[in-house]
Amino acid sequence: MDNQNEMKIYEELANHTKTEIVIVNKDGTVLTSSKLYKKGTNFDSELLSEIQKKNKIHKTYVDAETKEYYFLSGRSIELNEKKQGGAFVFASLDSIHDSIHKVKNYLILSIVVALLLAAGFTYFVSRKLSKPLIDMEIVTRKIAKGDLNINIKKLSNDEIGSLAQAINDLAIELKDYRTNRSEFLANISHELRTPISYLSGYASVLRKKLYDSDQEKEDYLSIIENEASRLTLLINDLFELSKMEERKIELYKEWVDIEELIEGVMGKAKLRADIGNVTIKYEPQKNMKMILSDGMRLEQILINLIENAIRYTDYGEILIKSRVIKDKIIISIKDTGIGIPSKDLPFIFERFFRVEKSRSREMGGTGLGLAIVKELVNVLGGAIEVKSEVGIGTEFIICLPIET
Ligand SMILES: Nc1ncnc2c1ncn2[C@@H]1O[C@H](COP(=O)(O)OP(=O)(O)O)[C@@H](O)[C@H]1O
Ligand SMILES: [Mg+2]
């Protein structure tokens, strides 16, 4: 292969590899043609002498004219009759710079895309989160204003969903409470109005002297006295009940001798109510232990139940039993009275519920006794049960936990 052809090959190679290949002879004359050096021009003498000394070089090179950067790799070669020349490969650093630039651009682009995606995702998630929260805020504000006809729709199965469910439940509960409360207030005002109308009615009868005999006058006075004491009783019961409902009741636990307590209550009940043809019996369990409980509350429960038994029994017997089973005390009060119809049994612990309003009223009942009993039993952590048959009798059984 002659020299010319060889040089052509180098030029071709340079073209293909996007590099500049420059072959220089010993005298510094360029033998190939390239962008940097035309054929026949003189090569950089410094580079040539460097290569003649070191055999090979690697360095960066700046073209004096174009100011372009190259990576230069050079080697000394033997040309024609062992004369030393050099082969130089100039790889433009611009293309590397280009690549770096491109990579930089890609990087910036991907950061921008990532940021956009993140922002979009955040927006989506926050919409998904905040929309139901905003709905709930609107609804709770409605509730606060007293509008309880709300229902948050489409509940998801997550925390947001259960929050919405809780708000719905709260609205339902508040609604129940509101109906309950207005019913209760209506009842109270009715219950208060009745004795007051008696009081004012008979007072004016007396003032106008609309009676025929002293006996009649006495009768009216005793009605006034009874109604006044009923009113006191009612107010006391209401106060008691409202304290209990607000959970303001504090328990004072003490050692209670159940036998002594029940006998005391029986004595008081006999004094307060006319027991007529009824006998009251107490059958304690043998060796009844002392129990730790709130004696006052226990007494209140028993007074209510025993007074009811007396009130609703015309003849026969009231039997009270107490026994301790394991860590519980069971007290039952059984009468042979008028009984409670089974349709009314579920309601007798409700405030102001009475099977026969007139009889209960006549006997001095307020309709709050059993509601108070139920609350008190709850406060003491126990339970109350009732069994009754019309014409045969009624039995109340309370079961309280005890510490002995
Ligand atoms: N031992 C009982 N025998 C029959 N009915 C009873 C008895 N105890 C309670 N009741 C019925 O339950 C109602 C509610 O009792 P309570 O709350 O104590 O009210 P009150 O005794 O003031 O009427 C009574 O009005 C009565 O109809
Ligand atoms: Mg009662």
Short mmCIF file of C-alpha atoms and ligand atoms in Angstrom, two decimals:
data_model
loop_
_atom_site.label_atom_id
_atom_site.label_comp_id
_atom_site.label_asym_id
_atom_site.label_seq_id
_atom_site.Cartn_x
_atom_site.Cartn_y
_atom_site.Cartn_z
CA MET A 1 0.00 0.00 0.00
CA ASP A 2 1.47 3.34 -0.89
CA ASN A 3 1.75 6.27 1.37
CA GLN A 4 -1.06 8.22 -0.28
CA ASN A 5 -3.57 5.46 0.19
CA GLU A 6 -2.53 4.95 3.75
CA MET A 7 -3.16 8.60 4.49
CA LYS A 8 -6.58 8.37 2.84
CA ILE A 9 -7.42 5.51 5.14
CA TYR A 10 -6.51 7.65 8.16
CA GLU A 11 -8.68 10.46 6.85
CA GLU A 12 -11.61 8.10 6.36
CA LEU A 13 -11.08 6.67 9.82
CA ALA A 14 -11.08 10.17 11.26
CA ASN A 15 -14.34 10.90 9.49
CA HIS A 16 -16.00 7.82 10.86
CA THR A 17 -14.84 8.22 14.41
CA LYS A 18 -15.58 11.93 14.54
CA THR A 19 -12.02 12.62 15.49
CA GLU A 20 -9.19 14.39 13.72
CA ILE A 21 -6.24 12.23 12.85
CA VAL A 22 -3.10 14.09 11.89
CA ILE A 23 0.01 12.30 10.62
CA VAL A 24 3.14 14.36 10.66
CA ASN A 25 6.53 13.49 9.26
CA LYS A 26 9.82 14.06 10.98
CA ASP A 27 10.09 17.60 9.68
CA GLY A 28 6.69 18.65 10.94
CA THR A 29 4.91 18.56 7.61
CA VAL A 30 1.32 17.37 7.82
CA LEU A 31 0.68 14.36 5.58
CA THR A 32 -3.09 14.02 6.07
CA SER A 33 -5.88 16.44 5.48
CA SER A 34 -8.18 17.40 8.31
CA LYS A 35 -10.10 20.31 9.72
CA LEU A 36 -7.30 21.31 12.02
CA TYR A 37 -4.37 20.87 9.71
CA LYS A 38 -4.42 20.91 5.94
CA LYS A 39 -2.12 18.58 4.12
CA GLY A 40 1.31 20.05 3.58
CA THR A 41 1.04 22.66 6.33
CA ASN A 42 3.40 22.73 9.23
CA PHE A 43 2.42 20.99 12.43
CA ASP A 44 2.84 22.50 15.90
CA SER A 45 6.56 22.09 16.42
CA GLU A 46 6.33 21.96 20.19
CA LEU A 47 3.97 18.99 20.03
CA LEU A 48 6.20 17.27 17.54
CA SER A 49 9.34 17.64 19.60
CA GLU A 50 7.43 16.55 22.69
CA ILE A 51 6.41 13.36 21.00
CA GLN A 52 9.82 12.75 19.65
CA LYS A 53 11.11 12.90 23.21
CA LYS A 54 8.36 11.09 25.10
CA ASN A 55 7.05 8.67 22.49
CA LYS A 56 3.49 9.28 23.52
CA ILE A 57 1.38 12.11 24.97
CA HIS A 58 -2.10 12.64 26.29
CA LYS A 59 -3.30 16.15 26.99
CA THR A 60 -5.99 18.70 26.30
CA TYR A 61 -5.40 20.97 23.40
CA VAL A 62 -6.91 24.32 22.52
CA ASP A 63 -7.00 25.34 18.94
CA ALA A 64 -5.48 28.79 18.71
CA GLU A 65 -7.85 29.97 16.01
CA THR A 66 -11.23 28.47 16.87
CA LYS A 67 -10.62 28.21 20.65
CA GLU A 68 -12.13 24.76 20.52
CA TYR A 69 -11.05 22.19 23.07
CA TYR A 70 -9.69 18.81 22.08
CA PHE A 71 -8.41 15.83 23.85
CA LEU A 72 -5.11 15.01 22.20
CA SER A 73 -3.48 11.66 22.07
CA GLY A 74 -0.21 11.40 20.23
CA ARG A 75 2.33 8.73 19.43
CA SER A 76 5.59 8.78 17.58
CA ILE A 77 5.60 6.68 14.46
CA GLU A 78 8.20 5.48 12.06
CA LEU A 79 7.70 6.70 8.58
CA ASN A 80 9.81 6.05 5.48
CA GLU A 81 13.29 4.86 6.32
CA LYS A 82 12.85 5.09 10.04
CA LYS A 83 12.40 8.74 10.12
CA GLN A 84 10.43 9.65 13.21
CA GLY A 85 7.14 11.35 12.71
CA GLY A 86 3.97 11.44 14.77
CA ALA A 87 0.37 10.43 14.70
CA PHE A 88 -2.06 12.65 16.60
CA VAL A 89 -5.66 12.02 17.36
CA PHE A 90 -7.70 15.06 18.33
CA ALA A 91 -11.01 14.21 19.90
CA SER A 92 -13.19 17.27 20.11
CA LEU A 93 -14.22 17.96 23.66
CA ASP A 94 -17.12 19.91 22.28
CA SER A 95 -19.03 16.74 21.57
CA ILE A 96 -18.38 15.67 25.16
CA HIS A 97 -19.51 19.09 26.27
CA ASP A 98 -22.50 18.59 24.04
CA SER A 99 -23.30 15.28 25.68
CA ILE A 100 -22.86 16.79 29.12
CA HIS A 101 -25.12 19.60 28.05
CA LYS A 102 -27.69 17.14 26.77
CA VAL A 103 -27.54 15.12 29.98
CA LYS A 104 -27.95 18.34 31.92
CA ASN A 105 -30.98 19.24 29.82
CA TYR A 106 -32.49 15.81 30.33
CA LEU A 107 -31.85 16.10 34.04
CA ILE A 108 -33.55 19.48 34.24
CA LEU A 109 -36.43 18.18 32.15
CA SER A 110 -36.90 15.12 34.33
CA ILE A 111 -36.75 17.25 37.48
CA VAL A 112 -39.41 19.54 36.05
CA VAL A 113 -41.56 16.57 35.02
CA ALA A 114 -41.08 14.97 38.45
CA LEU A 115 -42.03 18.22 40.15
CA LEU A 116 -45.11 18.57 37.97
CA LEU A 117 -46.10 14.98 38.67
CA ALA A 118 -45.56 15.46 42.39
CA ALA A 119 -47.56 18.66 42.39
CA GLY A 120 -50.35 16.98 40.43
CA PHE A 121 -50.38 14.02 42.77
CA THR A 122 -50.38 16.26 45.82
CA TYR A 123 -53.25 18.25 44.38
CA PHE A 124 -55.19 15.07 43.61
CA VAL A 125 -54.60 13.59 47.05
CA SER A 126 -55.37 16.82 48.85
CA ARG A 127 -58.59 17.22 46.84
CA LYS A 128 -59.53 13.68 47.73
CA LEU A 129 -58.73 14.36 51.38
CA SER A 130 -59.92 17.90 51.72
CA LYS A 131 -63.23 17.63 49.86
CA PRO A 132 -64.85 15.32 52.44
CA LEU A 133 -63.22 17.27 55.27
CA ILE A 134 -64.68 20.51 53.94
CA ASP A 135 -68.08 18.78 53.64
CA MET A 136 -67.79 17.62 57.23
CA GLU A 137 -66.88 21.10 58.38
CA ILE A 138 -70.01 22.49 56.73
CA VAL A 139 -72.10 19.77 58.33
CA THR A 140 -70.67 20.27 61.82
CA ARG A 141 -71.32 23.99 61.54
CA LYS A 142 -74.93 23.13 60.68
CA ILE A 143 -75.10 20.87 63.73
CA ALA A 144 -73.71 23.67 65.88
CA LYS A 145 -76.50 25.91 64.60
CA GLY A 146 -79.03 23.26 65.63
CA ASP A 147 -79.83 21.81 62.19
CA LEU A 148 -79.71 18.10 62.90
CA ASN A 149 -81.25 16.84 59.67
CA ILE A 150 -77.92 16.03 58.14
CA ASN A 151 -76.41 13.00 56.56
CA ILE A 152 -72.92 12.87 55.13
CA LYS A 153 -73.15 10.66 52.07
CA LYS A 154 -70.79 8.10 50.50
CA LEU A 155 -68.54 6.99 53.25
CA SER A 156 -65.13 5.66 52.31
CA ASN A 157 -63.70 2.82 54.28
CA ASP A 158 -60.88 4.78 55.85
CA GLU A 159 -60.37 7.17 58.76
CA ILE A 160 -62.24 9.91 56.90
CA GLY A 161 -65.16 7.55 56.43
CA SER A 162 -65.31 6.65 60.09
CA LEU A 163 -65.09 10.32 61.03
CA ALA A 164 -68.07 11.01 58.77
CA GLN A 165 -69.92 8.09 60.33
CA ALA A 166 -69.15 9.46 63.80
CA ILE A 167 -70.57 12.85 62.80
CA ASN A 168 -73.72 11.20 61.43
CA ASP A 169 -74.09 9.22 64.66
CA LEU A 170 -73.55 12.35 66.71
CA ALA A 171 -76.35 14.11 64.83
CA ILE A 172 -78.69 11.17 65.44
CA GLU A 173 -77.80 11.08 69.11
CA LEU A 174 -78.29 14.83 69.47
CA LYS A 175 -81.64 14.53 67.74
CA ASP A 176 -82.69 11.77 70.14
CA TYR A 177 -81.46 13.85 73.03
CA ARG A 178 -83.38 16.87 71.81
CA THR A 179 -86.65 14.97 71.42
CA ASN A 180 -86.08 13.34 74.78
CA ARG A 181 -85.35 16.61 76.44
CA SER A 182 -88.37 18.41 75.03
CA GLU A 183 -90.59 15.47 76.00
CA PHE A 184 -89.09 15.55 79.47
CA LEU A 185 -89.61 19.30 79.80
CA ALA A 186 -93.22 18.94 78.60
CA ASN A 187 -93.74 16.25 81.23
CA ILE A 188 -92.13 18.32 83.95
CA SER A 189 -94.23 21.36 83.24
CA HIS A 190 -97.34 19.22 83.15
CA GLU A 191 -96.43 17.55 86.43
CA LEU A 192 -95.71 20.89 88.06
CA ARG A 193 -98.79 22.54 86.71
CA THR A 194 -101.17 19.98 88.22
CA PRO A 195 -100.34 20.54 91.91
CA ILE A 196 -100.02 24.27 91.37
CA SER A 197 -103.49 24.48 89.87
CA TYR A 198 -104.82 22.54 92.88
CA LEU A 199 -103.01 24.92 95.20
CA SER A 200 -104.28 28.09 93.61
CA GLY A 201 -107.78 26.64 93.10
CA TYR A 202 -108.32 25.59 96.69
CA ALA A 203 -106.59 28.70 98.05
CA SER A 204 -109.06 30.90 96.20
CA VAL A 205 -111.97 28.68 97.33
CA LEU A 206 -110.83 29.26 100.90
CA ARG A 207 -110.29 32.97 100.42
CA LYS A 208 -113.78 33.38 98.94
CA LYS A 209 -115.13 31.25 101.80
CA LEU A 210 -116.85 28.91 99.32
CA TYR A 211 -117.35 26.14 101.83
CA ASP A 212 -120.33 25.07 103.85
CA SER A 213 -118.76 23.58 106.91
CA ASP A 214 -115.61 23.62 108.97
CA GLN A 215 -115.09 20.03 107.93
CA GLU A 216 -115.07 21.05 104.25
CA LYS A 217 -112.60 23.81 105.04
CA GLU A 218 -110.36 21.27 106.80
CA ASP A 219 -110.57 18.99 103.75
CA TYR A 220 -109.50 21.78 101.40
CA LEU A 221 -106.64 22.70 103.70
CA SER A 222 -105.42 19.16 103.80
CA ILE A 223 -105.56 18.99 99.97
CA ILE A 224 -103.41 22.11 99.86
CA GLU A 225 -101.01 20.55 102.35
CA ASN A 226 -100.79 17.33 100.34
CA GLU A 227 -100.27 19.08 97.03
CA ALA A 228 -97.56 21.27 98.55
CA SER A 229 -95.72 18.25 99.85
CA ARG A 230 -96.16 16.48 96.49
CA LEU A 231 -94.61 19.48 94.83
CA THR A 232 -91.65 19.33 97.19
CA LEU A 233 -91.28 15.63 96.50
CA LEU A 234 -91.43 16.18 92.76
CA ILE A 235 -88.85 18.92 92.85
CA ASN A 236 -86.56 16.80 95.01
CA ASP A 237 -86.89 13.86 92.62
CA LEU A 238 -86.26 16.03 89.58
CA PHE A 239 -83.22 17.52 91.18
CA GLU A 240 -81.94 14.07 92.10
CA LEU A 241 -82.50 12.80 88.58
CA SER A 242 -80.82 15.75 86.89
CA LYS A 243 -77.78 15.38 89.16
CA MET A 244 -77.58 11.71 88.20
CA GLU A 245 -77.93 12.41 84.52
CA GLU A 246 -75.08 14.85 84.63
CA ARG A 247 -73.01 12.20 86.36
CA LYS A 248 -72.46 14.53 89.28
CA ILE A 249 -73.12 11.79 91.75
CA GLU A 250 -70.28 10.88 94.01
CA LEU A 251 -70.26 7.58 95.80
CA TYR A 252 -69.44 7.40 99.47
CA LYS A 253 -68.51 3.82 100.11
CA GLU A 254 -68.70 2.57 103.64
CA TRP A 255 -69.21 -0.71 105.46
CA VAL A 256 -72.91 -1.42 105.35
CA ASP A 257 -74.80 -3.94 107.44
CA ILE A 258 -77.47 -4.94 104.92
CA GLU A 259 -79.80 -6.43 107.56
CA GLU A 260 -79.78 -3.26 109.61
CA LEU A 261 -80.24 -1.13 106.51
CA ILE A 262 -83.25 -3.06 105.23
CA GLU A 263 -84.93 -3.08 108.64
CA GLY A 264 -84.41 0.67 108.90
CA VAL A 265 -85.94 1.23 105.46
CA MET A 266 -88.94 -0.95 106.38
CA GLY A 267 -89.55 1.16 109.47
CA LYS A 268 -89.39 4.42 107.51
CA ALA A 269 -91.66 3.08 104.77
CA LYS A 270 -94.26 1.97 107.28
CA LEU A 271 -94.22 5.43 108.79
CA ARG A 272 -94.55 7.19 105.44
CA ALA A 273 -97.18 5.04 103.80
CA ASP A 274 -100.39 3.59 105.05
CA ILE A 275 -99.74 -0.11 104.92
CA GLY A 276 -103.34 -1.10 105.63
CA ASN A 277 -103.86 -4.82 105.29
CA VAL A 278 -100.34 -5.57 104.18
CA THR A 279 -97.62 -7.25 106.19
CA ILE A 280 -93.97 -6.64 105.44
CA LYS A 281 -91.52 -9.42 106.04
CA TYR A 282 -87.77 -9.56 105.73
CA GLU A 283 -85.89 -12.81 105.29
CA PRO A 284 -82.17 -12.21 105.44
CA GLN A 285 -79.71 -14.90 104.52
CA LYS A 286 -78.04 -16.45 107.56
CA ASN A 287 -74.70 -14.87 108.49
CA MET A 288 -75.17 -11.90 106.22
CA LYS A 289 -71.80 -10.24 105.84
CA MET A 290 -71.07 -6.51 105.91
CA ILE A 291 -70.61 -5.13 102.43
CA LEU A 292 -68.71 -2.13 101.10
CA SER A 293 -71.19 0.11 99.32
CA ASP A 294 -72.83 3.52 99.33
CA GLY A 295 -75.39 3.06 102.14
CA MET A 296 -77.32 6.25 101.37
CA ARG A 297 -77.84 5.31 97.72
CA LEU A 298 -78.76 1.78 98.62
CA GLU A 299 -81.32 3.09 101.07
CA GLN A 300 -82.78 5.41 98.42
CA ILE A 301 -83.20 2.46 96.04
CA LEU A 302 -84.88 0.30 98.67
CA ILE A 303 -87.19 3.04 99.95
CA ASN A 304 -88.47 3.61 96.42
CA LEU A 305 -89.08 -0.08 95.76
CA ILE A 306 -90.68 -0.80 99.14
CA GLU A 307 -92.89 2.30 98.96
CA ASN A 308 -94.04 1.20 95.50
CA ALA A 309 -94.79 -2.27 96.83
CA ILE A 310 -96.89 -0.78 99.63
CA ARG A 311 -98.56 1.70 97.28
CA TYR A 312 -99.62 -0.90 94.74
CA THR A 313 -100.63 -3.68 97.15
CA ASP A 314 -104.07 -3.68 98.77
CA TYR A 315 -103.71 -6.81 100.86
CA GLY A 316 -101.31 -9.65 101.30
CA GLU A 317 -97.62 -9.57 101.93
CA ILE A 318 -94.45 -7.83 100.92
CA LEU A 319 -91.47 -10.12 101.19
CA ILE A 320 -87.93 -8.80 101.14
CA LYS A 321 -84.99 -11.16 100.75
CA SER A 322 -81.27 -10.59 100.62
CA ARG A 323 -78.51 -13.02 99.81
CA VAL A 324 -74.87 -12.88 98.81
CA ILE A 325 -73.78 -15.03 95.93
CA LYS A 326 -70.06 -14.94 95.20
CA ASP A 327 -69.15 -11.25 94.75
CA LYS A 328 -72.74 -10.07 94.32
CA ILE A 329 -75.56 -9.17 96.62
CA ILE A 330 -79.09 -9.88 95.47
CA ILE A 331 -82.01 -8.10 97.09
CA SER A 332 -85.56 -8.90 96.04
CA ILE A 333 -88.81 -7.16 96.95
CA LYS A 334 -91.89 -9.19 96.15
CA ASP A 335 -95.47 -8.08 96.66
CA THR A 336 -98.92 -9.56 96.19
CA GLY A 337 -100.25 -6.35 94.65
CA ILE A 338 -102.07 -5.31 91.51
CA GLY A 339 -99.18 -6.24 89.21
CA ILE A 340 -98.08 -4.56 86.00
CA PRO A 341 -99.51 -5.51 82.58
CA SER A 342 -96.78 -7.10 80.44
CA LYS A 343 -97.23 -4.45 77.72
CA ASP A 344 -96.26 -1.77 80.26
CA LEU A 345 -93.34 -3.62 81.80
CA PRO A 346 -90.73 -2.36 79.31
CA PHE A 347 -91.59 1.26 80.14
CA ILE A 348 -91.87 1.35 83.89
CA PHE A 349 -88.30 2.65 84.35
CA GLU A 350 -88.99 5.63 82.10
CA ARG A 351 -89.44 9.00 83.67
CA PHE A 352 -93.07 9.88 84.40
CA PHE A 353 -94.34 6.54 83.17
CA ARG A 354 -97.25 5.27 85.25
CA VAL A 355 -99.58 2.42 84.53
CA GLU A 356 -102.50 4.16 86.13
CA LYS A 357 -101.90 7.86 86.40
CA SER A 358 -104.76 8.59 88.74
CA ARG A 359 -104.03 5.82 91.22
CA SER A 360 -100.34 6.64 91.32
CA ARG A 361 -101.15 10.32 91.84
CA GLU A 362 -103.68 9.55 94.53
CA MET A 363 -101.07 7.54 96.35
CA GLY A 364 -98.56 10.37 96.17
CA GLY A 365 -96.37 9.00 93.35
CA THR A 366 -94.36 11.26 91.08
CA GLY A 367 -93.65 8.75 88.33
CA LEU A 368 -89.95 9.34 88.83
CA GLY A 369 -89.23 6.72 91.48
CA LEU A 370 -88.24 3.85 89.23
CA ALA A 371 -86.27 6.14 86.90
CA ILE A 372 -84.25 7.21 89.92
CA VAL A 373 -83.87 3.60 91.09
CA LYS A 374 -82.57 2.55 87.68
CA GLU A 375 -80.03 5.39 87.58
CA LEU A 376 -78.84 4.64 91.10
CA VAL A 377 -78.45 0.93 90.39
CA ASN A 378 -76.38 1.90 87.35
CA VAL A 379 -74.25 4.26 89.39
CA LEU A 380 -73.53 1.41 91.81
CA GLY A 381 -72.59 -0.80 88.89
CA GLY A 382 -75.49 -3.21 89.27
CA ALA A 383 -78.61 -4.32 87.44
CA ILE A 384 -82.34 -4.40 88.13
CA GLU A 385 -84.95 -6.82 86.90
CA VAL A 386 -88.72 -6.96 87.25
CA LYS A 387 -91.21 -9.79 87.07
CA SER A 388 -94.91 -9.12 87.34
CA GLU A 389 -98.30 -10.63 86.79
CA VAL A 390 -101.52 -8.65 86.88
CA GLY A 391 -103.57 -9.53 89.97
CA ILE A 392 -100.84 -11.69 91.42
CA GLY A 393 -97.97 -9.43 92.23
CA THR A 394 -94.68 -7.91 91.30
CA GLU A 395 -91.07 -8.71 92.15
CA PHE A 396 -88.12 -6.38 91.74
CA ILE A 397 -84.68 -7.98 91.94
CA ILE A 398 -81.54 -5.93 92.25
CA CYS A 399 -78.11 -7.34 91.85
CA LEU A 400 -75.11 -5.26 92.98
CA PRO A 401 -71.43 -6.02 92.92
CA ILE A 402 -69.82 -5.99 96.36
CA GLU A 403 -66.39 -5.87 97.84
CA THR A 404 -66.23 -7.77 101.09
N1 LIG B 1 -94.76 -2.86 93.00
C1 LIG B 1 -95.52 -2.42 92.00
N2 LIG B 1 -96.69 -3.01 91.69
C2 LIG B 1 -97.42 -2.57 90.67
N3 LIG B 1 -97.10 -1.53 89.88
C3 LIG B 1 -95.94 -0.89 90.14
C4 LIG B 1 -95.09 -1.30 91.20
N4 LIG B 1 -94.01 -0.51 91.21
C5 LIG B 1 -94.18 0.36 90.20
N5 LIG B 1 -95.31 0.15 89.54
C6 LIG B 1 -95.84 0.86 88.36
O1 LIG B 1 -94.77 1.56 87.77
C7 LIG B 1 -95.06 2.95 87.71
C8 LIG B 1 -93.80 3.74 87.90
O2 LIG B 1 -93.32 3.65 89.20
P1 LIG B 1 -92.54 4.86 89.85
O3 LIG B 1 -91.55 5.30 88.89
O4 LIG B 1 -92.08 4.46 91.17
O5 LIG B 1 -93.64 5.98 89.91
P2 LIG B 1 -94.75 6.27 91.01
O6 LIG B 1 -94.62 5.24 92.07
O7 LIG B 1 -94.44 7.61 91.46
O8 LIG B 1 -96.03 6.20 90.27
C9 LIG B 1 -96.08 3.16 88.76
O9 LIG B 1 -96.88 4.26 88.47
C10 LIG B 1 -96.87 1.89 88.73
O10 LIG B 1 -97.82 1.94 87.70
MG MG B 2 -92.64 5.11 93.04
#
